[in-house]
PDB file of C-alpha atoms and ligand atoms in Angstrom:
ATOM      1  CA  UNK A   1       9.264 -36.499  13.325  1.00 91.00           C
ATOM      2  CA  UNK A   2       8.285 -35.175  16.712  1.00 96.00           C
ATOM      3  CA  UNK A   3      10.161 -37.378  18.532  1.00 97.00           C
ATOM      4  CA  UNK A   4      13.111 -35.654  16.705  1.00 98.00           C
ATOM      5  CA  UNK A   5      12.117 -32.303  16.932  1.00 98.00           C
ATOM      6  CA  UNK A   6      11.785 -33.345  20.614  1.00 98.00           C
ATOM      7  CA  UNK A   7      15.041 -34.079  20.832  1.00 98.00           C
ATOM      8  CA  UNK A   8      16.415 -31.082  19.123  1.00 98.00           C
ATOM      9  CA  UNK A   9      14.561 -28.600  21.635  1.00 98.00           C
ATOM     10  CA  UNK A  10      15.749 -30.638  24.641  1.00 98.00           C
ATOM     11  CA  UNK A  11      19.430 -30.920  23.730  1.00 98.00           C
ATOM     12  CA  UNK A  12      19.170 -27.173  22.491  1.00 98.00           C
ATOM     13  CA  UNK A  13      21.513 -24.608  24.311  1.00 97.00           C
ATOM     14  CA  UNK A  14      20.372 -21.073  22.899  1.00 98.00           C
ATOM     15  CA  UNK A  15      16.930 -21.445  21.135  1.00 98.00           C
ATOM     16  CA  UNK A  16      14.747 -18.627  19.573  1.00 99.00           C
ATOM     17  CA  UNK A  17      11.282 -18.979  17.900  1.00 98.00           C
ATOM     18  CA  UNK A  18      10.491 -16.969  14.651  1.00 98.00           C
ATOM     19  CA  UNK A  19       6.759 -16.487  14.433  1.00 98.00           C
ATOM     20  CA  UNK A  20       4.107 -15.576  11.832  1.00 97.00           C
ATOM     21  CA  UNK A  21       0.444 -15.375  11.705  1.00 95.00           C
ATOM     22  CA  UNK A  22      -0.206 -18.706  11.588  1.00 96.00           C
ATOM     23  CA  UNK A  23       0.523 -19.060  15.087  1.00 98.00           C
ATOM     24  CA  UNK A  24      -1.873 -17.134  15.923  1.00 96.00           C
ATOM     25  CA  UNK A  25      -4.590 -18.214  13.542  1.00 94.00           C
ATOM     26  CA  UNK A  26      -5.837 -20.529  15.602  1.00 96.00           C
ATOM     27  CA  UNK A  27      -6.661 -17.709  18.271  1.00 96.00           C
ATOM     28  CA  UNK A  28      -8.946 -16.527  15.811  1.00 92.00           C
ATOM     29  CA  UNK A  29      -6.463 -13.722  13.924  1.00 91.00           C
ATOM     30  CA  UNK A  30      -7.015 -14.076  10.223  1.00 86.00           C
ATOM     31  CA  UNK A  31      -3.467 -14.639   8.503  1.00 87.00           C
ATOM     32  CA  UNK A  32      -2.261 -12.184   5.967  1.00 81.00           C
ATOM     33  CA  UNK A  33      -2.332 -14.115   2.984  1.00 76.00           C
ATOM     34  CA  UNK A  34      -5.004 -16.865   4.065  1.00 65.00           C
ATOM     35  CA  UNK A  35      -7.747 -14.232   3.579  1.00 57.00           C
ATOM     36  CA  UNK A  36      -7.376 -12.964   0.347  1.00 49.00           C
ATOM     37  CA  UNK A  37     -10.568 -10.661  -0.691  1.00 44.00           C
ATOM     38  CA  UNK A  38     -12.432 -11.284   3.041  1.00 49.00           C
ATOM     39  CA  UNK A  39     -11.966  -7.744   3.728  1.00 60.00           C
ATOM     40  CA  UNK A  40     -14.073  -5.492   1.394  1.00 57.00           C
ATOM     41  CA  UNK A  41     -12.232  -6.966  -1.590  1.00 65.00           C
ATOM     42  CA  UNK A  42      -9.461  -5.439  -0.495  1.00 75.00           C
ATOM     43  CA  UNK A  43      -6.147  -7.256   0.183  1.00 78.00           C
ATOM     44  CA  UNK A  44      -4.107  -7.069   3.432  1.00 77.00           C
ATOM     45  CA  UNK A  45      -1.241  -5.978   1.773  1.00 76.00           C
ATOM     46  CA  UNK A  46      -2.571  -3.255  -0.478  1.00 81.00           C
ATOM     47  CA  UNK A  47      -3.765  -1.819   3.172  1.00 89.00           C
ATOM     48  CA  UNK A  48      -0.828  -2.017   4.875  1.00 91.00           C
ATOM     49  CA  UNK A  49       1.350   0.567   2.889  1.00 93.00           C
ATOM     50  CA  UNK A  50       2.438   4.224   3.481  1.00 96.00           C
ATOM     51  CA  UNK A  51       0.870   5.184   0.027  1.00 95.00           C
ATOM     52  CA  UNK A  52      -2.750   3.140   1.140  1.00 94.00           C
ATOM     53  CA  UNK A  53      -2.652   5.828   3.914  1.00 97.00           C
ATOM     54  CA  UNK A  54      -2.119   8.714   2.031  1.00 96.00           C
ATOM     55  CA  UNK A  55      -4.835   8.044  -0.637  1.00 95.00           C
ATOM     56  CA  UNK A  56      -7.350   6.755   2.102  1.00 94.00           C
ATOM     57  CA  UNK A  57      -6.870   6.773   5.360  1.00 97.00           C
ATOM     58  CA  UNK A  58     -10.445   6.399   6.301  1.00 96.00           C
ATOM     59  CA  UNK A  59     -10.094   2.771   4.812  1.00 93.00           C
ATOM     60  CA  UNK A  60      -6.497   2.051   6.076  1.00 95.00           C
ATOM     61  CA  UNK A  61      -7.924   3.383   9.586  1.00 96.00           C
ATOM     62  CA  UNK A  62     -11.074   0.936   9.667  1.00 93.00           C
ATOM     63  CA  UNK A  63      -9.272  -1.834   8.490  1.00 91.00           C
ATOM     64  CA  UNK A  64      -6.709  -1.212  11.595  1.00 95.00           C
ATOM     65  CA  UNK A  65      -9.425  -0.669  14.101  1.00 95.00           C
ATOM     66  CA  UNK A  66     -11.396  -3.672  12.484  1.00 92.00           C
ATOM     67  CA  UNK A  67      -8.135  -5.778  13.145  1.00 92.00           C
ATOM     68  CA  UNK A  68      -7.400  -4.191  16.563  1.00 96.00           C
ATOM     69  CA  UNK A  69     -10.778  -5.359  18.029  1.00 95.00           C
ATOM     70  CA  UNK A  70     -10.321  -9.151  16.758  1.00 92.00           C
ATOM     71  CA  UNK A  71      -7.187  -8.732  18.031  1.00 95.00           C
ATOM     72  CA  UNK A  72      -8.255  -7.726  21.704  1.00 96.00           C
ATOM     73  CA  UNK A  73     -10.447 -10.376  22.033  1.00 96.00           C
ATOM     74  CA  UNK A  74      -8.353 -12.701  20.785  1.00 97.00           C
ATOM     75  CA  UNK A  75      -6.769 -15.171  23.484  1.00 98.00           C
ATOM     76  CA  UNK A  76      -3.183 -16.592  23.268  1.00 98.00           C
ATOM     77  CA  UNK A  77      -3.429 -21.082  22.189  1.00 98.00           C
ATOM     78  CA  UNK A  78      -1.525 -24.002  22.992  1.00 98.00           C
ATOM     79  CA  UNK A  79       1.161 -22.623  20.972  1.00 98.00           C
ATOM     80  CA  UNK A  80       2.266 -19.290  22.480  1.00 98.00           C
ATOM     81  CA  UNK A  81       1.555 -21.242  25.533  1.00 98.00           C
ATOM     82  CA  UNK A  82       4.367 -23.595  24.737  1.00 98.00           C
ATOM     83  CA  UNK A  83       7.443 -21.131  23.554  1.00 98.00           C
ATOM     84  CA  UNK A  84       6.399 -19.424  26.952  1.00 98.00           C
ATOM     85  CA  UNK A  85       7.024 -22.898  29.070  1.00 98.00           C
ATOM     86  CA  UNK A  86      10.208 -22.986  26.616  1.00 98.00           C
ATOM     87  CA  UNK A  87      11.148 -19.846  27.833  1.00 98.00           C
ATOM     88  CA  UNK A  88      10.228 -20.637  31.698  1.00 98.00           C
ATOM     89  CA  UNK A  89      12.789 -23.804  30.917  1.00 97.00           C
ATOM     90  CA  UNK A  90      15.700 -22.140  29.894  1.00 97.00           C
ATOM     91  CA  UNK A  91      15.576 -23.553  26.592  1.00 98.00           C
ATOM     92  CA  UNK A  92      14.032 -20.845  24.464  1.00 98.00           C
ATOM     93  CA  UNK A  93      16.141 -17.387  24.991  1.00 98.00           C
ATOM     94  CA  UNK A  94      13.549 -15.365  22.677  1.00 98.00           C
ATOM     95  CA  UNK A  95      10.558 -14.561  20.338  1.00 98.00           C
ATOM     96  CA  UNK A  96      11.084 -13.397  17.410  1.00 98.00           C
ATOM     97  CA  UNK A  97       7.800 -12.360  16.187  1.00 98.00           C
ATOM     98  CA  UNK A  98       6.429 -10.444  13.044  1.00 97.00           C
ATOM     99  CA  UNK A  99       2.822 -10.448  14.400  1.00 96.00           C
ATOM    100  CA  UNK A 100       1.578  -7.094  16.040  1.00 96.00           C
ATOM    101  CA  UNK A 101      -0.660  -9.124  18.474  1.00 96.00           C
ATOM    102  CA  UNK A 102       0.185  -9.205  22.010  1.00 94.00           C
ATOM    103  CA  UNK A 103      -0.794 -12.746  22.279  1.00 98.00           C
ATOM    104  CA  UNK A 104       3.076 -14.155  23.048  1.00 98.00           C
ATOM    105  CA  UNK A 105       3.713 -11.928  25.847  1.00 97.00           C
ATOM    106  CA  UNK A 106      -0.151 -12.757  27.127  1.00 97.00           C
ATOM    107  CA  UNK A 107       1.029 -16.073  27.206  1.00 98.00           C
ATOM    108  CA  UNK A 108       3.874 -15.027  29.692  1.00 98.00           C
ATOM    109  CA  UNK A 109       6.476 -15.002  26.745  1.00 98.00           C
ATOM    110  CA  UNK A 110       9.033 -12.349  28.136  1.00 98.00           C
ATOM    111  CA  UNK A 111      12.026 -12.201  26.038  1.00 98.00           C
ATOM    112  CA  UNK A 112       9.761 -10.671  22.783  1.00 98.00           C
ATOM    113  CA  UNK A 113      11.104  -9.079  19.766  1.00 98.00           C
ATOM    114  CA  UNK A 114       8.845  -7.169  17.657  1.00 98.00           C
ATOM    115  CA  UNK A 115       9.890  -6.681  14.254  1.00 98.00           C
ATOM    116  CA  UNK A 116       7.078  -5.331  12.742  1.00 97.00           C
ATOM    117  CA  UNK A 117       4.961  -3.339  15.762  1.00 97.00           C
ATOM    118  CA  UNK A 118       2.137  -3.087  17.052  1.00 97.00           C
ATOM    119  CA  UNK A 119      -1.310  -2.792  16.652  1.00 97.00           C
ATOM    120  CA  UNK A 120      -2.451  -1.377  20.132  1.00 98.00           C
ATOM    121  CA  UNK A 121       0.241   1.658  19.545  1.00 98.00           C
ATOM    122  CA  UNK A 122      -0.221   4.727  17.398  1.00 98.00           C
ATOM    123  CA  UNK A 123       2.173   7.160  16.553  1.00 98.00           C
ATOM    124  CA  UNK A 124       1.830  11.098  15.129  1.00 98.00           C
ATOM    125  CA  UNK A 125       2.390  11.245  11.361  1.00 98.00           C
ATOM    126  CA  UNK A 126       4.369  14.699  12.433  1.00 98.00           C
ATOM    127  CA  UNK A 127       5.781  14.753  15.872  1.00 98.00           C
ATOM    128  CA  UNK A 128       7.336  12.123  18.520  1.00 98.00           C
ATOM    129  CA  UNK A 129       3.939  11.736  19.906  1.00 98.00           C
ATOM    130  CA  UNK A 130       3.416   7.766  20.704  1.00 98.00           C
ATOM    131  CA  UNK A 131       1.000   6.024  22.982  1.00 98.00           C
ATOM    132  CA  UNK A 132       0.141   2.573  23.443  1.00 97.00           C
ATOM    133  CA  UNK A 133      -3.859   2.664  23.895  1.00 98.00           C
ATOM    134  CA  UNK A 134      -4.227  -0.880  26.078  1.00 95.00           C
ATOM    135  CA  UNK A 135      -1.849   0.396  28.167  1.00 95.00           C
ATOM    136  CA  UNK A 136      -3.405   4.089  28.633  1.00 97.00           C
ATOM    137  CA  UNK A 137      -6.917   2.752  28.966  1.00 97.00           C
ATOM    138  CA  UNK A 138      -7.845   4.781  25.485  1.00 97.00           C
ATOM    139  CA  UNK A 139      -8.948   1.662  23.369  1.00 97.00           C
ATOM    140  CA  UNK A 140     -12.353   1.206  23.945  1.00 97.00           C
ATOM    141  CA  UNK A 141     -12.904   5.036  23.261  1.00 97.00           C
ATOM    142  CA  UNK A 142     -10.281   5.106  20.168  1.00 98.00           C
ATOM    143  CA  UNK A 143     -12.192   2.351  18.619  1.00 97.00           C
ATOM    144  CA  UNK A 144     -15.570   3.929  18.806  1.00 97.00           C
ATOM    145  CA  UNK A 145     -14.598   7.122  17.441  1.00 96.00           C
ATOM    146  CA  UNK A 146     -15.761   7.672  14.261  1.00 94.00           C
ATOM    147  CA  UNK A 147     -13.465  10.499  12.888  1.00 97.00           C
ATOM    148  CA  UNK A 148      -9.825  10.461  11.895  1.00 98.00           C
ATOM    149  CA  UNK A 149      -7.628   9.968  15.321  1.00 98.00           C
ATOM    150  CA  UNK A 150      -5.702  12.797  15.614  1.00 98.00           C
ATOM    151  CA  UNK A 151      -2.554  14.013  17.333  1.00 98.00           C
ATOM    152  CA  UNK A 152      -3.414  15.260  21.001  1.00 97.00           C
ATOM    153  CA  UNK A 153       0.351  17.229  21.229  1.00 98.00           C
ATOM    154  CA  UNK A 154      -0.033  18.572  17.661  1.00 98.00           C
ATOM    155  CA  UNK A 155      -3.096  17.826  16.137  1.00 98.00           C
ATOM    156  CA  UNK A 156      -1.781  15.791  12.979  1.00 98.00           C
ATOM    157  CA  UNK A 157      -2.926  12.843  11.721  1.00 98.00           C
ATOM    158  CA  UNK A 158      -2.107   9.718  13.802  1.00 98.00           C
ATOM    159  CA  UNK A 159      -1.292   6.149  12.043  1.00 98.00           C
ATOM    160  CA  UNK A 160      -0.540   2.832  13.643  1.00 98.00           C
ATOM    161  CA  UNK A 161       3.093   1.957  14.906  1.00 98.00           C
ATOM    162  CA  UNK A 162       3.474  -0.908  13.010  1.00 97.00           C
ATOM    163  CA  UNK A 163       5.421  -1.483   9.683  1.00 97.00           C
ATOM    164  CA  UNK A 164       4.231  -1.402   6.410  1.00 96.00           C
ATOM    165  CA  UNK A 165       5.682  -2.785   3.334  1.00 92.00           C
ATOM    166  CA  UNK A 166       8.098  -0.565   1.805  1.00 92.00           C
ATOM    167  CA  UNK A 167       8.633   0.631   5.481  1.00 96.00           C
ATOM    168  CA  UNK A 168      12.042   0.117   7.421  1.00 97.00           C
ATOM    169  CA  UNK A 169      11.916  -1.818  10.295  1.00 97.00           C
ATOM    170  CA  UNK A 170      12.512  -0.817  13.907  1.00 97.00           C
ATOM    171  CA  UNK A 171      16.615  -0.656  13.613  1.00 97.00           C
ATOM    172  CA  UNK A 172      16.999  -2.002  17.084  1.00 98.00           C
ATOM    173  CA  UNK A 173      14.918  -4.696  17.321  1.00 98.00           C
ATOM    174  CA  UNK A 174      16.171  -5.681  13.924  1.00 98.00           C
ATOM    175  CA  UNK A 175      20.030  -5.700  14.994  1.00 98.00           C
ATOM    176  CA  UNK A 176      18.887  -7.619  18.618  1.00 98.00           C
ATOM    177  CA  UNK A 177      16.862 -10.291  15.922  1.00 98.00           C
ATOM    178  CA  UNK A 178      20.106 -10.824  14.082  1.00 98.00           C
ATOM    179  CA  UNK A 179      22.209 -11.185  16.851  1.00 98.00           C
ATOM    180  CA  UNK A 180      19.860 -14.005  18.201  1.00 98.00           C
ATOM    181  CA  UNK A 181      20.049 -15.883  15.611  1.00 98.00           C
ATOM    182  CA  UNK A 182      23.657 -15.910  14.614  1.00 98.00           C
ATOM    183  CA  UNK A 183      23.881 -17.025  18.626  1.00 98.00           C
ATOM    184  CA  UNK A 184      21.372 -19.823  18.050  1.00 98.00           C
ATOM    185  CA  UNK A 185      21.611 -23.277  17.591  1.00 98.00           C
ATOM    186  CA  UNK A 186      17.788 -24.541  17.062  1.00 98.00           C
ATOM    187  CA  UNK A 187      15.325 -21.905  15.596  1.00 99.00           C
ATOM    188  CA  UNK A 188      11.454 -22.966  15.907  1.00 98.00           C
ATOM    189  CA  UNK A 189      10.052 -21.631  12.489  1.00 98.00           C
ATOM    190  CA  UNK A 190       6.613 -21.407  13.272  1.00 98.00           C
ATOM    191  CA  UNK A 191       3.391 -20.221  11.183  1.00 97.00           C
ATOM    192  CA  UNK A 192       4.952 -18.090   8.731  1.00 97.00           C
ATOM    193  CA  UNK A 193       5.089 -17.608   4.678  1.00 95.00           C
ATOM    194  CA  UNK A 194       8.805 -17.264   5.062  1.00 97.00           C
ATOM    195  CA  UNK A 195       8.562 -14.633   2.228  1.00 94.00           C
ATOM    196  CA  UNK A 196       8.511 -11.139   4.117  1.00 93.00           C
ATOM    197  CA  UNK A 197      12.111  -9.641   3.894  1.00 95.00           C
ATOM    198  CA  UNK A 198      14.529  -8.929   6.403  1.00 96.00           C
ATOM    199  CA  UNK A 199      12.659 -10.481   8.327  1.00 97.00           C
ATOM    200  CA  UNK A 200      12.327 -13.772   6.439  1.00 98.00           C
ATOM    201  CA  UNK A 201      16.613 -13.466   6.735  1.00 98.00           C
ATOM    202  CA  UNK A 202      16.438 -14.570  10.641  1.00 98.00           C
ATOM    203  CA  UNK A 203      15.531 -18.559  10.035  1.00 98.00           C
ATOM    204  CA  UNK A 204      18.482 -18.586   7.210  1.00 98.00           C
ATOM    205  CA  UNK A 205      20.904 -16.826   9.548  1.00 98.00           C
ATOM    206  CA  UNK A 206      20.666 -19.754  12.521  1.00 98.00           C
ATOM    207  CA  UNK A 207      20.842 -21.984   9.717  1.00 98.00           C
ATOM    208  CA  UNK A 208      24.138 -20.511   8.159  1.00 98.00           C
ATOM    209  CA  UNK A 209      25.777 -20.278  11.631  1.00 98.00           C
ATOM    210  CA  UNK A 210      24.976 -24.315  12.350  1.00 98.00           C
ATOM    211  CA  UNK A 211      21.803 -24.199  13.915  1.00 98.00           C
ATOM    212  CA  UNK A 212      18.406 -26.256  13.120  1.00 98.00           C
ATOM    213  CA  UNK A 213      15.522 -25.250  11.922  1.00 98.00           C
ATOM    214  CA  UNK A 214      12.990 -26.907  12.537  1.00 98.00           C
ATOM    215  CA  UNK A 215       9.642 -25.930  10.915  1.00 98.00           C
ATOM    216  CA  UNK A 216       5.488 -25.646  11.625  1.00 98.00           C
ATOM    217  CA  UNK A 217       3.242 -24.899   8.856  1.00 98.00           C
ATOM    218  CA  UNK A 218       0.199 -25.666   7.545  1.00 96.00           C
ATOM    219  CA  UNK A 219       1.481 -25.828   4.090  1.00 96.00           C
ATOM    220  CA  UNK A 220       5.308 -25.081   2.910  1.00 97.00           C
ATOM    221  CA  UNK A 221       5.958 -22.031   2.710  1.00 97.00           C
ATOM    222  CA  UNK A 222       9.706 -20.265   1.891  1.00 97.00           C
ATOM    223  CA  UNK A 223      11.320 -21.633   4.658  1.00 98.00           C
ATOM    224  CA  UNK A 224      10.516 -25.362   4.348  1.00 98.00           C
ATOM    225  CA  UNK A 225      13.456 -25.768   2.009  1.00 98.00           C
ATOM    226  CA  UNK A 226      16.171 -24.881   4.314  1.00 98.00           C
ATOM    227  CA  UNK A 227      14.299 -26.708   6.945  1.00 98.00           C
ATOM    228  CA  UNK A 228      16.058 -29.360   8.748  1.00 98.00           C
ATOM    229  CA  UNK A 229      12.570 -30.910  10.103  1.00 98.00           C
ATOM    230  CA  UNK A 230       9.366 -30.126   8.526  1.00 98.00           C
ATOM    231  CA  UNK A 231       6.200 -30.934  10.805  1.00 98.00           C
ATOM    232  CA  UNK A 232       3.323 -30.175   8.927  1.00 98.00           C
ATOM    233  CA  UNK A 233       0.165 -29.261  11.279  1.00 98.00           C
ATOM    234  CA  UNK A 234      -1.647 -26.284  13.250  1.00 98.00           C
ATOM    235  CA  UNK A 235       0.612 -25.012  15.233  1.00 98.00           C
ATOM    236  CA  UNK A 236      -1.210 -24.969  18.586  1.00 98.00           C
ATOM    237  CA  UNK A 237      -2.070 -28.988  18.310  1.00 98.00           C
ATOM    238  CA  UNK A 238       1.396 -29.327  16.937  1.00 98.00           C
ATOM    239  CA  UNK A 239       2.789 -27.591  19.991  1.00 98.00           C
ATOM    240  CA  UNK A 240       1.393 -29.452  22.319  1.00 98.00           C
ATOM    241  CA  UNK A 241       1.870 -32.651  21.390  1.00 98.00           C
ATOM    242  CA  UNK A 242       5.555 -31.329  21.413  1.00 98.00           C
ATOM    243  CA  UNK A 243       5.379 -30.354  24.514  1.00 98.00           C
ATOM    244  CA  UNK A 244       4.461 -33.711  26.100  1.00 98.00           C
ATOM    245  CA  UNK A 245       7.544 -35.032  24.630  1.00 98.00           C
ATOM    246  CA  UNK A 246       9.714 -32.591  26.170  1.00 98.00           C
ATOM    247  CA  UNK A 247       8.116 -33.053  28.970  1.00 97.00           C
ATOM    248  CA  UNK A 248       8.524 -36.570  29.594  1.00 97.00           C
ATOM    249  CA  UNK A 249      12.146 -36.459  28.031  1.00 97.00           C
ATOM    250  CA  UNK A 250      13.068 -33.837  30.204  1.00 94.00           C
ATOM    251  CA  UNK A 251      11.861 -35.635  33.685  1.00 90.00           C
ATOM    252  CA  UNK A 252      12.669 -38.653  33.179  1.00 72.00           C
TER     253      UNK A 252
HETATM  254  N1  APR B   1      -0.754 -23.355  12.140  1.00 61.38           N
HETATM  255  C1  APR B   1       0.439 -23.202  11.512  1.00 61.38           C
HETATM  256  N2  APR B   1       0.602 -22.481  10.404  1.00 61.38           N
HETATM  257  C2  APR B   1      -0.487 -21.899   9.884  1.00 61.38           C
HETATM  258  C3  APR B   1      -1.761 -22.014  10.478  1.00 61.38           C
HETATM  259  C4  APR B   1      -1.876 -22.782  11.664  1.00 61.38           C
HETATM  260  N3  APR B   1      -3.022 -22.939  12.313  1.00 61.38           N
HETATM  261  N4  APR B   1      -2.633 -21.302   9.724  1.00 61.38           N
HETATM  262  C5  APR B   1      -1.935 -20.761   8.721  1.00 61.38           C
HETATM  263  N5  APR B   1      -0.631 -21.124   8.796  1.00 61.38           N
HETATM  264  C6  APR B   1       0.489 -20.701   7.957  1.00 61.38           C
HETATM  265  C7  APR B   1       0.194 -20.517   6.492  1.00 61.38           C
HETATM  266  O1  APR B   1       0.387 -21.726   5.798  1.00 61.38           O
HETATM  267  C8  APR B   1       1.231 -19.459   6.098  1.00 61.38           C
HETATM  268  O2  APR B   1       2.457 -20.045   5.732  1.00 61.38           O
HETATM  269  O3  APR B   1       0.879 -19.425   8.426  1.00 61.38           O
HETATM  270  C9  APR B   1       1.447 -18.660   7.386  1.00 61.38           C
HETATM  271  C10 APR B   1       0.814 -17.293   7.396  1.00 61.38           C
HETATM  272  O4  APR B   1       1.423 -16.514   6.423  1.00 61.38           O
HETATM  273  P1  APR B   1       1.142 -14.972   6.243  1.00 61.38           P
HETATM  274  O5  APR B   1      -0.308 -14.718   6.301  1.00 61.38           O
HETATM  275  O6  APR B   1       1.887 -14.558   5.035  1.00 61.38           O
HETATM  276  O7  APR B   1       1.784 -14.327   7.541  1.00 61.38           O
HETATM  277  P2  APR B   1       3.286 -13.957   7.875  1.00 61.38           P
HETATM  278  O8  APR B   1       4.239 -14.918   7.266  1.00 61.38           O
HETATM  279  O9  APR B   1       3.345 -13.763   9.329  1.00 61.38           O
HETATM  280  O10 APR B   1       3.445 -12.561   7.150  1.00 61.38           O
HETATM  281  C11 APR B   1       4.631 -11.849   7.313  1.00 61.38           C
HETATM  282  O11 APR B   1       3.792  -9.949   6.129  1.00 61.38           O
HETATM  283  O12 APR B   1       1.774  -8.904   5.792  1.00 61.38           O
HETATM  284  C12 APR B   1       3.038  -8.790   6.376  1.00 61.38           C
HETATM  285  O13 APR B   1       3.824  -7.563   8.203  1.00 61.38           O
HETATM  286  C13 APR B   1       2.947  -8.600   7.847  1.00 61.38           C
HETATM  287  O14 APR B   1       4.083  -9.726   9.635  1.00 61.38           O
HETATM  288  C14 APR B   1       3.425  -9.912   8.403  1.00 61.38           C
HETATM  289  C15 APR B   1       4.387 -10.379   7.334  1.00 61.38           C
HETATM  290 ZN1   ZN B   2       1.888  15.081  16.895  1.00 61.38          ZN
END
């Protein structure tokens, strides 16, 4: 199975990865749906919604700054390691990610999509007013404040930049997703419940324009059946053992 899969990623022209939370579970970041009733009995996905933040944006807020500082200490594995050595190959052309981590780029990933955000950027509930907090040096200071952040251009309530369910996502990083994978041949499926739409759209899209897919999960999940190889595994121990493969195919 991984000597295929091998084989695929080495003879593969114009290769993207589609990522999930699983690949970066093993970095410590709990998965969406792998924690169910962790977090004050409440579920991820009841947090994550514009009418959570509405009712209670105290609790929407903590659970975001809860997830922002695992997130920060969180270190990129073997498997955002790999697409990036992809990437430094020639082989892999993109990320496609739906985390809001910054654990791919970390890893020296370049080429990253983000569909659905993220975390380390908040945006005014009113104005324009954005502002990415790693990069402005704010995030140790945002995290310890206690009160609701608020807008410093107008004063309104500030939320993350990331998407929530019911929430559009980013239009052009959606349209550059698309047009990855109807230009792709092999898609690298990796750590994902396959079940989040559009996004969920970009493995069956490679697929319907005669790519692979090739697939790694834990468990199946709603990509496995269009899956041309299924490797079942952690993704960062999967990964590298991939890696040696290409490796050695590649040099000899
Ligand atoms: N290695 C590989 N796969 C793993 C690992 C691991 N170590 N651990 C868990 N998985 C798999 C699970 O089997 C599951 O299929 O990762 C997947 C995680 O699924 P979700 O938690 O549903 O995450 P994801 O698919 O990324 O969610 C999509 O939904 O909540 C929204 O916007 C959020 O981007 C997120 C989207
Ligand atoms: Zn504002």
């Amino acid at each position: 199975m991984l000597e295929e899969a091998a084989k695929l990623v080495v003879k593969s022209r114009f290769a993207i990865a589609f990522t999930g939370a699983g690949i970066s579970a093993e970095s410590g970041v709990p998965t969406f749906r792998g924690f169910n009733g962790l977090w004050k009995k409440h579920r991820p996905e009841e947090l994550a919604t514009p009418e959570a933040f509405e009712k209670d944006p105290h609790l929407v807020w903590s659970f975001y700054k809860w997830r922002m500082d695992l997130i920060r200490k969180a270190r990129p594995n073997p498997a955002h390691y790999a697409l990036a050595e992809l990437e430094r190959m020639g082989i892999l052309k993109a990320v496609v990610m739906q985390n809001v981590d910054d654990l791919h780029r970390e890893a020296g990933s370049r080429n990253v999509v983000e569909l659905h955000g993220n975390i380390f950027r908040v945006r005014c509930t009113s104005c324009s007013y954005k502002e990415n907090l790693k990069e402005s040096g704010r995030l140790e200071a945002f995290l310890a404040e206690r009160d609701l952040p608020k807008c410093p251009r107008c004063g309104s309530l500030l939320r993350p930049d990331v998407v929530w369910f019911g929430e559009p996502l980013p239009r052009k990083a959606l349209e550059e997703a698309f047009k990855l994978a109807e230009t792709a041949d092999l898609v690298l499926v990796i750590g994902t419940s396959g079940v989040v739409y559009p996004a969920a759209y970009i493995p069956q899209i490679v697929k319907e324009h005669g790519g692979k897919v090739i697939e790694v999960n834990t468990e199946r999940s709603g990509i496995t059946p269009i899956a041309d190889l299924f490797i079942r595994g952690r993704a960062g121990e999967v990964m590298e053992r991939l890696m040696e493969k290409v490796r050695v195919m590649l040099n000899g």
